[in-house]
Amino acid sequence: QLARTIYQEDPLEVARSLSALGQLRFLQQSYDEAAELFGECLTIRREHLPPDDERIALVEARLAEVAKGRQA
């Protein structure tokens, strides 16, 4: 929520912050929270970037890592 307030003018900065928080939660093995954060990030990036942008692929890969972590 803080990132949304600070970067309300720049949704891609919000997405970057969500991704960073998602990575932190992933490293803490908080997979549900990580998935939620990465999911929000992905939604924003899909709305504001072309479909072949590498930043979209990056967050999709991180969501796959979360799925693997949940199965471990």
Tab-separated table of N, CA, C and O in Angstrom:
chain	number	residue	atom	x	y	z
A	1	GLN	N	0.825	-1.186	0.000
A	1	GLN	CA	0.000	0.000	0.000
A	1	GLN	C	0.872	1.254	0.000
A	1	GLN	O	0.549	2.218	-0.669
A	2	LEU	N	1.962	1.221	0.730
A	2	LEU	CA	2.863	2.369	0.779
A	2	LEU	C	3.419	2.679	-0.607
A	2	LEU	O	3.449	3.834	-1.027
A	3	ALA	N	3.841	1.641	-1.330
A	3	ALA	CA	4.383	1.857	-2.668
A	3	ALA	C	3.341	2.494	-3.575
A	3	ALA	O	3.652	3.365	-4.379
A	4	ARG	N	2.094	2.066	-3.450
A	4	ARG	CA	1.034	2.641	-4.278
A	4	ARG	C	0.850	4.125	-3.977
A	4	ARG	O	0.581	4.921	-4.862
A	5	THR	N	0.988	4.505	-2.718
A	5	THR	CA	0.845	5.903	-2.331
A	5	THR	C	2.015	6.734	-2.847
A	5	THR	O	1.826	7.793	-3.431
A	6	ILE	N	3.218	6.237	-2.679
A	6	ILE	CA	4.409	6.974	-3.078
A	6	ILE	C	4.498	7.099	-4.601
A	6	ILE	O	4.824	8.150	-5.130
A	7	TYR	N	4.212	6.009	-5.298
A	7	TYR	CA	4.399	5.976	-6.748
A	7	TYR	C	3.088	6.027	-7.524
A	7	TYR	O	3.000	5.511	-8.619
A	8	GLN	N	2.082	6.666	-6.978
A	8	GLN	CA	0.779	6.647	-7.625
A	8	GLN	C	0.819	7.207	-9.041
A	8	GLN	O	-0.013	6.853	-9.866
A	9	GLU	N	1.786	8.046	-9.343
A	9	GLU	CA	1.915	8.599	-10.684
A	9	GLU	C	2.575	7.609	-11.642
A	9	GLU	O	2.467	7.760	-12.842
A	10	ASP	N	3.288	6.623	-11.143
A	10	ASP	CA	4.053	5.700	-11.988
A	10	ASP	C	3.736	4.252	-11.626
A	10	ASP	O	4.357	3.674	-10.740
A	11	PRO	N	2.793	3.652	-12.323
A	11	PRO	CA	2.413	2.276	-11.994
A	11	PRO	C	3.553	1.271	-12.169
A	11	PRO	O	3.590	0.259	-11.469
A	12	LEU	N	4.505	1.546	-13.040
A	12	LEU	CA	5.612	0.607	-13.208
A	12	LEU	C	6.546	0.629	-12.006
A	12	LEU	O	7.175	-0.387	-11.688
A	13	GLU	N	6.610	1.745	-11.303
A	13	GLU	CA	7.372	1.783	-10.050
A	13	GLU	C	6.646	0.975	-8.967
A	13	GLU	O	7.281	0.305	-8.160
A	14	VAL	N	5.330	1.054	-8.967
A	14	VAL	CA	4.550	0.221	-8.036
A	14	VAL	C	4.826	-1.246	-8.335
A	14	VAL	O	5.081	-2.039	-7.416
A	15	ALA	N	4.804	-1.602	-9.615
A	15	ALA	CA	5.069	-2.996	-10.001
A	15	ALA	C	6.456	-3.429	-9.560
A	15	ALA	O	6.638	-4.550	-9.070
A	16	ARG	N	7.441	-2.550	-9.723
A	16	ARG	CA	8.804	-2.884	-9.307
A	16	ARG	C	8.868	-3.131	-7.798
A	16	ARG	O	9.491	-4.085	-7.333
A	17	SER	N	8.187	-2.305	-7.040
A	17	SER	CA	8.167	-2.475	-5.582
A	17	SER	C	7.460	-3.762	-5.185
A	17	SER	O	7.923	-4.480	-4.286
A	18	LEU	N	6.355	-4.063	-5.854
A	18	LEU	CA	5.634	-5.306	-5.574
A	18	LEU	C	6.511	-6.517	-5.876
A	18	LEU	O	6.514	-7.496	-5.128
A	19	SER	N	7.259	-6.440	-6.969
A	19	SER	CA	8.152	-7.536	-7.323
A	19	SER	C	9.239	-7.726	-6.266
A	19	SER	O	9.550	-8.854	-5.873
A	20	ALA	N	9.814	-6.623	-5.814
A	20	ALA	CA	10.855	-6.710	-4.781
A	20	ALA	C	10.300	-7.304	-3.491
A	20	ALA	O	10.946	-8.158	-2.861
A	21	LEU	N	9.110	-6.887	-3.101
A	21	LEU	CA	8.478	-7.456	-1.900
A	21	LEU	C	8.139	-8.925	-2.106
A	21	LEU	O	8.287	-9.743	-1.186
A	22	GLY	N	7.692	-9.264	-3.302
A	22	GLY	CA	7.405	-10.659	-3.613
A	22	GLY	C	8.644	-11.521	-3.499
A	22	GLY	O	8.599	-12.636	-2.964
A	23	GLN	N	9.772	-11.006	-3.979
A	23	GLN	CA	11.024	-11.754	-3.880
A	23	GLN	C	11.420	-11.950	-2.420
A	23	GLN	O	11.863	-13.032	-2.030
A	24	LEU	N	11.240	-10.919	-1.617
A	24	LEU	CA	11.544	-11.030	-0.190
A	24	LEU	C	10.672	-12.101	0.460
A	24	LEU	O	11.168	-12.965	1.199
A	25	ARG	N	9.387	-12.072	0.192
A	25	ARG	CA	8.477	-13.072	0.767
A	25	ARG	C	8.820	-14.472	0.268
A	25	ARG	O	8.736	-15.445	1.024
A	26	PHE	N	9.237	-14.582	-0.981
A	26	PHE	CA	9.648	-15.883	-1.509
A	26	PHE	C	10.853	-16.406	-0.735
A	26	PHE	O	10.879	-17.573	-0.326
A	27	LEU	N	11.840	-15.556	-0.527
A	27	LEU	CA	13.033	-15.976	0.211
A	27	LEU	C	12.711	-16.350	1.653
A	27	LEU	O	13.398	-17.177	2.251
A	28	GLN	N	11.650	-15.754	2.185
A	28	GLN	CA	11.197	-16.081	3.541
A	28	GLN	C	10.257	-17.290	3.545
A	28	GLN	O	9.727	-17.651	4.593
A	29	GLN	N	10.061	-17.881	2.391
A	29	GLN	CA	9.182	-19.033	2.188
A	29	GLN	C	7.719	-18.719	2.523
A	29	GLN	O	6.960	-19.608	2.902
A	30	SER	N	7.338	-17.485	2.374
A	30	SER	CA	5.936	-17.063	2.522
A	30	SER	C	5.324	-17.075	1.123
A	30	SER	O	5.113	-16.029	0.502
A	31	TYR	N	5.081	-18.282	0.623
A	31	TYR	CA	4.731	-18.458	-0.784
A	31	TYR	C	3.385	-17.850	-1.157
A	31	TYR	O	3.242	-17.316	-2.263
A	32	ASP	N	2.417	-17.906	-0.272
A	32	ASP	CA	1.116	-17.312	-0.591
A	32	ASP	C	1.235	-15.800	-0.773
A	32	ASP	O	0.686	-15.233	-1.716
A	33	GLU	N	1.950	-15.163	0.134
A	33	GLU	CA	2.143	-13.715	0.025
A	33	GLU	C	2.961	-13.373	-1.217
A	33	GLU	O	2.667	-12.391	-1.913
A	34	ALA	N	3.988	-14.156	-1.486
A	34	ALA	CA	4.814	-13.916	-2.669
A	34	ALA	C	3.970	-14.020	-3.936
A	34	ALA	O	4.068	-13.169	-4.827
A	35	ALA	N	3.127	-15.034	-4.004
A	35	ALA	CA	2.280	-15.212	-5.180
A	35	ALA	C	1.328	-14.041	-5.364
A	35	ALA	O	1.117	-13.558	-6.483
A	36	GLU	N	0.771	-13.556	-4.279
A	36	GLU	CA	-0.144	-12.413	-4.353
A	36	GLU	C	0.581	-11.164	-4.852
A	36	GLU	O	0.084	-10.446	-5.731
A	37	LEU	N	1.758	-10.906	-4.321
A	37	LEU	CA	2.532	-9.728	-4.721
A	37	LEU	C	2.972	-9.824	-6.181
A	37	LEU	O	2.848	-8.860	-6.944
A	38	PHE	N	3.483	-10.990	-6.571
A	38	PHE	CA	3.883	-11.169	-7.965
A	38	PHE	C	2.677	-11.079	-8.899
A	38	PHE	O	2.775	-10.553	-10.001
A	39	GLY	N	1.543	-11.584	-8.455
A	39	GLY	CA	0.327	-11.502	-9.266
A	39	GLY	C	-0.104	-10.062	-9.504
A	39	GLY	O	-0.473	-9.686	-10.621
A	40	GLU	N	-0.047	-9.245	-8.460
A	40	GLU	CA	-0.380	-7.823	-8.613
A	40	GLU	C	0.613	-7.140	-9.547
A	40	GLU	O	0.229	-6.329	-10.403
A	41	CYS	N	1.873	-7.474	-9.387
A	41	CYS	CA	2.913	-6.926	-10.250
A	41	CYS	C	2.641	-7.288	-11.710
A	41	CYS	O	2.719	-6.434	-12.601
A	42	LEU	N	2.321	-8.535	-11.949
A	42	LEU	CA	2.062	-9.002	-13.305
A	42	LEU	C	0.862	-8.282	-13.920
A	42	LEU	O	0.907	-7.871	-15.084
A	43	THR	N	-0.175	-8.096	-13.153
A	43	THR	CA	-1.356	-7.383	-13.653
A	43	THR	C	-0.987	-5.976	-14.110
A	43	THR	O	-1.366	-5.549	-15.206
A	44	ILE	N	-0.234	-5.273	-13.291
A	44	ILE	CA	0.174	-3.908	-13.635
A	44	ILE	C	1.053	-3.910	-14.879
A	44	ILE	O	0.856	-3.111	-15.803
A	45	ARG	N	2.023	-4.795	-14.908
A	45	ARG	CA	2.933	-4.827	-16.057
A	45	ARG	C	2.194	-5.174	-17.344
A	45	ARG	O	2.482	-4.598	-18.392
A	46	ARG	N	1.250	-6.091	-17.282
A	46	ARG	CA	0.486	-6.429	-18.486
A	46	ARG	C	-0.362	-5.257	-18.967
A	46	ARG	O	-0.610	-5.118	-20.161
A	47	GLU	N	-0.805	-4.416	-18.044
A	47	GLU	CA	-1.608	-3.249	-18.418
A	47	GLU	C	-0.767	-2.137	-19.038
A	47	GLU	O	-1.282	-1.347	-19.830
A	48	HIS	N	0.520	-2.063	-18.689
A	48	HIS	CA	1.328	-0.908	-19.063
A	48	HIS	C	2.533	-1.213	-19.954
A	48	HIS	O	3.250	-0.282	-20.324
A	49	LEU	N	2.755	-2.465	-20.275
A	49	LEU	CA	3.908	-2.833	-21.089
A	49	LEU	C	3.471	-3.664	-22.290
A	49	LEU	O	2.433	-4.328	-22.235
A	50	PRO	N	4.273	-3.679	-23.344
A	50	PRO	CA	3.960	-4.563	-24.470
A	50	PRO	C	4.095	-6.023	-24.036
A	50	PRO	O	4.875	-6.339	-23.124
A	51	PRO	N	3.337	-6.923	-24.657
A	51	PRO	CA	3.316	-8.318	-24.196
A	51	PRO	C	4.664	-9.035	-24.252
A	51	PRO	O	4.875	-9.990	-23.511
A	52	ASP	N	5.585	-8.568	-25.080
A	52	ASP	CA	6.885	-9.237	-25.181
A	52	ASP	C	7.964	-8.590	-24.307
A	52	ASP	O	9.138	-8.937	-24.408
A	53	ASP	N	7.579	-7.704	-23.413
A	53	ASP	CA	8.549	-7.046	-22.529
A	53	ASP	C	9.133	-8.071	-21.549
A	53	ASP	O	8.410	-8.875	-20.971
A	54	GLU	N	10.441	-8.011	-21.388
A	54	GLU	CA	11.122	-8.985	-20.522
A	54	GLU	C	10.691	-8.896	-19.068
A	54	GLU	O	10.795	-9.871	-18.318
A	55	ARG	N	10.209	-7.742	-18.641
A	55	ARG	CA	9.774	-7.604	-17.247
A	55	ARG	C	8.524	-8.442	-16.969
A	55	ARG	O	8.324	-8.903	-15.838
A	56	ILE	N	7.710	-8.658	-17.980
A	56	ILE	CA	6.561	-9.546	-17.829
A	56	ILE	C	7.041	-10.981	-17.696
A	56	ILE	O	6.603	-11.722	-16.808
A	57	ALA	N	7.960	-11.374	-18.555
A	57	ALA	CA	8.509	-12.732	-18.490
A	57	ALA	C	9.200	-12.993	-17.156
A	57	ALA	O	9.096	-14.092	-16.600
A	58	LEU	N	9.872	-11.979	-16.636
A	58	LEU	CA	10.573	-12.138	-15.356
A	58	LEU	C	9.607	-12.459	-14.224
A	58	LEU	O	9.833	-13.389	-13.437
A	59	VAL	N	8.521	-11.727	-14.135
A	59	VAL	CA	7.575	-11.979	-13.041
A	59	VAL	C	6.836	-13.295	-13.259
A	59	VAL	O	6.514	-13.998	-12.301
A	60	GLU	N	6.608	-13.685	-14.517
A	60	GLU	CA	6.017	-15.000	-14.777
A	60	GLU	C	6.950	-16.116	-14.302
A	60	GLU	O	6.495	-17.103	-13.713
A	61	ALA	N	8.244	-15.922	-14.513
A	61	ALA	CA	9.223	-16.906	-14.035
A	61	ALA	C	9.239	-16.959	-12.507
A	61	ALA	O	9.352	-18.042	-11.918
A	62	ARG	N	9.094	-15.822	-11.877
A	62	ARG	CA	9.069	-15.805	-10.411
A	62	ARG	C	7.817	-16.495	-9.871
A	62	ARG	O	7.877	-17.188	-8.853
A	63	LEU	N	6.704	-16.329	-10.552
A	63	LEU	CA	5.485	-17.053	-10.147
A	63	LEU	C	5.687	-18.563	-10.290
A	63	LEU	O	5.202	-19.330	-9.454
A	64	ALA	N	6.407	-18.982	-11.310
A	64	ALA	CA	6.708	-20.408	-11.466
A	64	ALA	C	7.598	-20.903	-10.325
A	64	ALA	O	7.400	-22.017	-9.817
A	65	GLU	N	8.549	-20.087	-9.899
A	65	GLU	CA	9.399	-20.444	-8.765
A	65	GLU	C	8.570	-20.596	-7.496
A	65	GLU	O	8.812	-21.500	-6.685
A	66	VAL	N	7.598	-19.709	-7.314
A	66	VAL	CA	6.729	-19.801	-6.146
A	66	VAL	C	5.947	-21.108	-6.180
A	66	VAL	O	5.836	-21.802	-5.166
A	67	ALA	N	5.437	-21.459	-7.338
A	67	ALA	CA	4.683	-22.714	-7.472
A	67	ALA	C	5.569	-23.917	-7.109
A	67	ALA	O	5.128	-24.834	-6.415
A	68	LYS	N	6.824	-23.890	-7.562
A	68	LYS	CA	7.757	-24.965	-7.208
A	68	LYS	C	8.029	-24.974	-5.713
A	68	LYS	O	8.103	-26.033	-5.087
A	69	GLY	N	8.173	-23.814	-5.120
A	69	GLY	CA	8.418	-23.721	-3.674
A	69	GLY	C	7.272	-24.264	-2.861
A	69	GLY	O	7.470	-24.905	-1.831
A	70	ARG	N	6.052	-24.035	-3.331
A	70	ARG	CA	4.878	-24.564	-2.637
A	70	ARG	C	4.838	-26.078	-2.653
A	70	ARG	O	4.335	-26.710	-1.730
A	71	GLN	N	5.373	-26.678	-3.701
A	71	GLN	CA	5.350	-28.139	-3.841
A	71	GLN	C	6.460	-28.814	-3.048
A	71	GLN	O	6.378	-30.009	-2.766
A	72	ALA	N	7.481	-28.052	-2.708
A	72	ALA	CA	8.643	-28.653	-2.005
A	72	ALA	C	8.297	-29.054	-0.589
A	72	ALA	O	7.411	-28.648	0.044
